[in-house]
Coordinates of C-alpha atoms in Angstrom, one line a residue:
M1 CA -47.4 38.8 -29.6
S2 CA -45.9 36.7 -32.3
Y3 CA -43.0 39.1 -32.6
L4 CA -42.3 38.9 -28.9
L5 CA -42.3 35.0 -29.0
N6 CA -39.9 35.0 -31.9
V7 CA -37.5 37.4 -30.0
F8 CA -37.9 35.1 -26.8
N9 CA -37.1 32.0 -28.7
K10 CA -34.2 33.5 -30.5
V11 CA -32.7 34.6 -27.1
C12 CA -33.2 31.2 -25.6
K13 CA -31.4 29.5 -28.4
Q14 CA -28.4 31.8 -27.8
C15 CA -28.2 30.9 -24.1
P16 CA -26.1 27.7 -23.5
V17 CA -27.5 25.4 -20.8
S18 CA -24.9 23.5 -18.8
S19 CA -25.9 20.0 -17.7
R20 CA -23.4 20.4 -14.9
S21 CA -24.9 23.5 -13.4
F22 CA -26.9 23.2 -10.2
V23 CA -26.5 26.8 -8.9
S24 CA -30.2 27.5 -8.5
S25 CA -31.2 24.4 -6.5
P26 CA -28.4 21.9 -5.6
Q27 CA -30.6 19.9 -3.3
M28 CA -32.9 18.8 -6.1
Q29 CA -30.5 17.7 -8.8
S30 CA -29.4 14.5 -10.4
R31 CA -26.4 15.0 -12.8
A32 CA -24.9 12.9 -15.4
G33 CA -24.9 9.6 -13.4
L34 CA -24.7 11.2 -10.0
I35 CA -27.7 11.5 -7.8
F36 CA -27.1 14.4 -5.3
R37 CA -29.4 15.7 -2.6
Q38 CA -28.6 18.3 0.0
L39 CA -30.8 17.9 3.0
F40 CA -31.2 20.1 6.1
D41 CA -31.9 19.7 9.8
H42 CA -33.4 22.9 11.2
E43 CA -32.7 22.4 14.9
S44 CA -28.9 21.8 14.4
C45 CA -28.6 23.7 11.1
T46 CA -26.8 20.6 9.8
Y47 CA -26.5 19.7 6.1
T48 CA -26.7 16.1 5.2
Y49 CA -25.6 14.9 1.8
L50 CA -26.8 12.0 -0.2
L51 CA -24.7 10.9 -3.2
G52 CA -25.6 8.0 -5.4
D53 CA -24.6 6.3 -8.6
V54 CA -27.6 6.2 -11.1
S55 CA -26.4 3.0 -12.8
A56 CA -25.0 1.0 -9.8
K57 CA -27.8 2.2 -7.5
E58 CA -25.2 2.5 -4.7
C59 CA -25.1 5.6 -2.4
V60 CA -23.5 7.1 0.6
I61 CA -24.8 9.6 3.1
I62 CA -22.6 12.2 4.8
D63 CA -23.3 13.6 8.3
P64 CA -26.8 12.1 8.9
V65 CA -28.8 13.4 11.8
L66 CA -30.7 11.0 14.2
E67 CA -34.0 12.9 14.0
Q68 CA -34.0 12.8 10.2
V69 CA -33.3 9.1 9.7
E70 CA -36.9 8.4 8.7
R71 CA -36.8 11.2 6.1
D72 CA -33.4 10.0 4.7
T73 CA -34.5 6.3 4.6
K74 CA -37.7 7.2 2.8
L75 CA -35.7 9.1 0.2
I76 CA -33.1 6.4 -0.3
N77 CA -35.9 3.8 -0.8
E78 CA -37.9 6.1 -3.1
L79 CA -34.8 6.6 -5.4
G80 CA -34.2 2.8 -5.4
L81 CA -30.8 3.1 -3.9
K82 CA -28.8 0.8 -1.6
L83 CA -26.9 2.6 1.1
K84 CA -23.3 1.5 1.2
Y85 CA -21.9 3.9 3.8
A86 CA -23.3 6.2 6.4
M87 CA -20.3 8.4 7.0
N88 CA -19.4 11.4 9.1
T89 CA -16.9 14.2 8.6
H90 CA -16.0 14.2 12.3
M91 CA -17.5 13.3 15.7
H92 CA -20.1 16.0 16.2
A93 CA -20.9 17.9 19.4
D94 CA -24.1 19.6 18.4
H95 CA -26.3 16.6 17.3
I96 CA -26.4 12.9 17.5
T97 CA -25.5 11.2 14.3
G98 CA -28.1 9.0 12.5
T99 CA -25.5 6.5 11.5
G100 CA -26.4 3.8 13.9
L101 CA -30.1 3.9 13.2
L102 CA -29.5 3.9 9.5
K103 CA -27.6 0.6 9.9
K104 CA -30.6 -0.8 11.7
T105 CA -33.2 0.4 9.1
L106 CA -31.1 -0.3 6.0
P107 CA -29.4 -3.7 6.2
G108 CA -26.0 -3.8 4.5
C109 CA -25.1 -0.2 5.4
K110 CA -21.7 0.2 7.2
S111 CA -20.7 3.1 9.3
L112 CA -17.5 5.1 8.3
I113 CA -15.5 7.8 10.0
S114 CA -11.8 8.7 10.4
K115 CA -9.6 6.6 12.5
T116 CA -8.4 9.6 14.5
S117 CA -11.9 10.6 15.5
G118 CA -11.8 8.0 18.2
A119 CA -15.4 6.9 17.3
A120 CA -16.5 3.3 16.7
A121 CA -17.3 2.4 13.1
D122 CA -17.3 -0.5 10.7
V123 CA -14.8 1.3 8.6
H124 CA -12.1 3.6 9.7
V125 CA -10.4 5.8 7.1
N126 CA -7.2 7.6 6.9
H127 CA -5.7 10.4 4.8
N128 CA -5.8 9.8 1.1
D129 CA -8.0 6.7 1.5
V130 CA -10.8 6.4 -1.2
V131 CA -14.5 5.7 -0.5
Q132 CA -16.0 4.0 -3.6
F133 CA -19.7 3.9 -4.5
G134 CA -20.5 2.7 -8.0
D135 CA -18.3 4.6 -10.5
F136 CA -17.9 7.5 -8.1
C137 CA -15.4 8.0 -5.3
L138 CA -14.6 10.3 -2.5
T139 CA -10.9 10.9 -1.5
V140 CA -10.4 11.4 2.3
K141 CA -8.3 14.4 3.2
S142 CA -7.3 14.9 6.9
T143 CA -8.4 18.3 8.0
P144 CA -8.0 18.5 11.8
G145 CA -8.3 21.7 13.9
H146 CA -12.0 21.7 14.8
T147 CA -11.5 18.2 16.1
N148 CA -8.5 15.8 15.7
G149 CA -10.6 13.6 13.5
C150 CA -12.0 16.0 11.0
V151 CA -11.8 15.1 7.4
T152 CA -12.9 16.6 4.1
Y153 CA -14.3 14.2 1.4
V154 CA -13.3 15.3 -2.1
C155 CA -15.1 14.1 -5.3
D156 CA -12.7 15.1 -8.1
K157 CA -15.0 13.7 -10.8
E158 CA -17.7 16.3 -9.9
S159 CA -15.4 19.1 -8.6
M160 CA -17.0 18.9 -5.1
A161 CA -15.7 18.7 -1.6
F162 CA -17.5 18.1 1.7
T163 CA -15.7 20.1 4.3
G164 CA -17.6 19.2 7.5
D165 CA -16.9 21.9 10.2
T166 CA -13.4 22.6 9.1
L167 CA -14.5 25.2 6.6
L168 CA -17.9 26.8 6.7
I169 CA -19.4 29.4 4.3
R170 CA -17.6 32.6 5.2
G171 CA -16.5 31.0 8.5
C172 CA -14.9 27.9 10.1
G173 CA -15.5 25.5 12.9
R174 CA -14.7 26.7 16.5
T175 CA -11.5 25.6 18.1
D176 CA -12.2 26.0 21.8
F177 CA -13.2 22.5 22.7
Q178 CA -12.9 18.8 21.7
E179 CA -9.1 18.9 20.7
G180 CA -9.6 22.2 18.8
D181 CA -6.5 24.0 17.7
S182 CA -6.6 27.2 15.6
N183 CA -3.1 26.8 14.2
T184 CA -3.9 23.3 13.0
L185 CA -7.2 24.3 11.5
Y186 CA -5.6 27.2 9.6
D187 CA -3.0 24.9 8.1
S188 CA -5.6 22.2 7.2
V189 CA -7.7 24.7 5.2
Y190 CA -4.8 26.0 3.3
K191 CA -3.1 22.7 2.7
E192 CA -6.1 20.6 1.8
I193 CA -9.0 22.8 0.8
F194 CA -7.6 26.1 -0.5
S195 CA -5.2 24.0 -2.7
L196 CA -8.1 22.6 -4.7
P197 CA -8.9 24.2 -8.0
G198 CA -10.8 27.5 -7.5
Y199 CA -14.0 26.3 -9.2
Y200 CA -14.5 23.4 -6.8
K201 CA -17.8 23.6 -5.0
L202 CA -17.6 23.3 -1.2
F203 CA -20.3 21.9 0.9
P204 CA -20.1 22.4 4.7
A205 CA -21.7 20.5 7.5
H206 CA -23.6 23.6 8.7
D207 CA -24.9 26.8 7.6
Y208 CA -26.8 29.5 9.6
K209 CA -27.5 32.0 6.9
G210 CA -29.3 30.1 4.2
L211 CA -26.5 29.6 1.9
P212 CA -26.2 26.1 0.3
Y213 CA -22.6 26.0 -0.8
T214 CA -19.6 28.1 -1.8
T215 CA -16.5 27.7 -3.9
V216 CA -12.7 27.6 -3.2
D217 CA -12.2 30.9 -4.9
E218 CA -15.0 32.6 -3.0
E219 CA -13.6 31.5 0.4
K220 CA -10.1 32.5 -0.5
K221 CA -11.4 36.0 -1.4
F222 CA -14.3 36.6 1.1
N223 CA -13.9 34.4 4.2
P224 CA -13.4 37.0 7.0
R225 CA -11.5 34.6 9.2
L226 CA -9.3 32.7 6.8
T227 CA -8.2 35.6 4.6
K228 CA -6.2 36.8 7.7
N229 CA -2.7 35.7 8.3
K230 CA -2.3 32.9 10.8
E231 CA -1.3 35.0 13.8
D232 CA -4.4 37.2 13.4
F233 CA -6.6 34.2 12.8
V234 CA -5.4 32.5 16.0
Q235 CA -6.0 35.7 18.0
L236 CA -9.5 36.1 16.5
M237 CA -10.4 32.5 17.4
K238 CA -9.2 33.0 21.0
N239 CA -11.7 35.8 21.5
L240 CA -14.9 34.5 19.9
N241 CA -16.4 33.8 23.4
L242 CA -19.0 31.3 22.0
P243 CA -21.6 29.6 24.2
Y244 CA -21.0 26.0 25.2
P245 CA -22.8 23.7 22.7
K246 CA -26.1 22.7 24.2
K247 CA -26.0 19.0 23.2
I248 CA -22.3 18.3 23.6
D249 CA -22.7 16.3 26.8
V250 CA -25.2 14.0 25.1
A251 CA -24.0 14.1 21.6
V252 CA -20.3 13.3 22.0
P253 CA -20.8 10.1 24.0
A254 CA -23.5 8.9 21.6
N255 CA -21.4 9.7 18.5
R256 CA -18.5 7.7 19.9
V257 CA -20.7 4.7 19.3
C258 CA -22.4 5.7 16.0
G259 CA -25.3 7.3 17.8
I260 CA -26.6 4.0 19.0
Q261 CA -27.9 5.3 22.4
D262 CA -28.6 1.9 23.9
S263 CA -24.9 1.1 23.7
F264 CA -23.7 3.2 26.6

């Protein structure tokens, strides 16, 4: 037994441990000053992301879901954070955003979305604007195609990007409603996302197969839609024949006003 323990200890010493790695469980990690949580809503298969600065105790939340506001508020309070922005990657059609309710439950929080989304917000952002929280920041990249107002938030300091519905894991957002345009989406991905370094981790707004994140290199190699040329991609998107989103008639009007349902 002592021989086996010696061998085990020797092997462990030879295996470098990276403080930046969160491959096994990204939703549970706090890394080098950054608090990062990946949260999930099972009904809409939406990922919500909480990012905070350990020292400044400031945080932002990306793509919150109305039904999960109690969960998100509890977590923010448990971590001792102050929510600076509740922000969305676009005006969603499949769920009502939790932004408005978060503003009510966490005083001082401001809503944030792209100006071209057409949605009401305290802060409207444009291409290349910077969203600051503590010592961290997210650069806004305009990535329309799924909707006119879609953006990707890029955190260069942590080699991460939050792609909304523009780029999904081995897929992309649909383009058959809400100002969707396949040509535009293809260009957005190649110009603003695939141009990032290959090791950047990409976190989408949705996943339907249990995959938490991907990388630029992976999607450039394996995405079955976006590895096609533009002409073939456009043709493929025309023939998806997807069902009409179940909540679109409720979600879109609500999301125009931050999800505050008593406002319309």
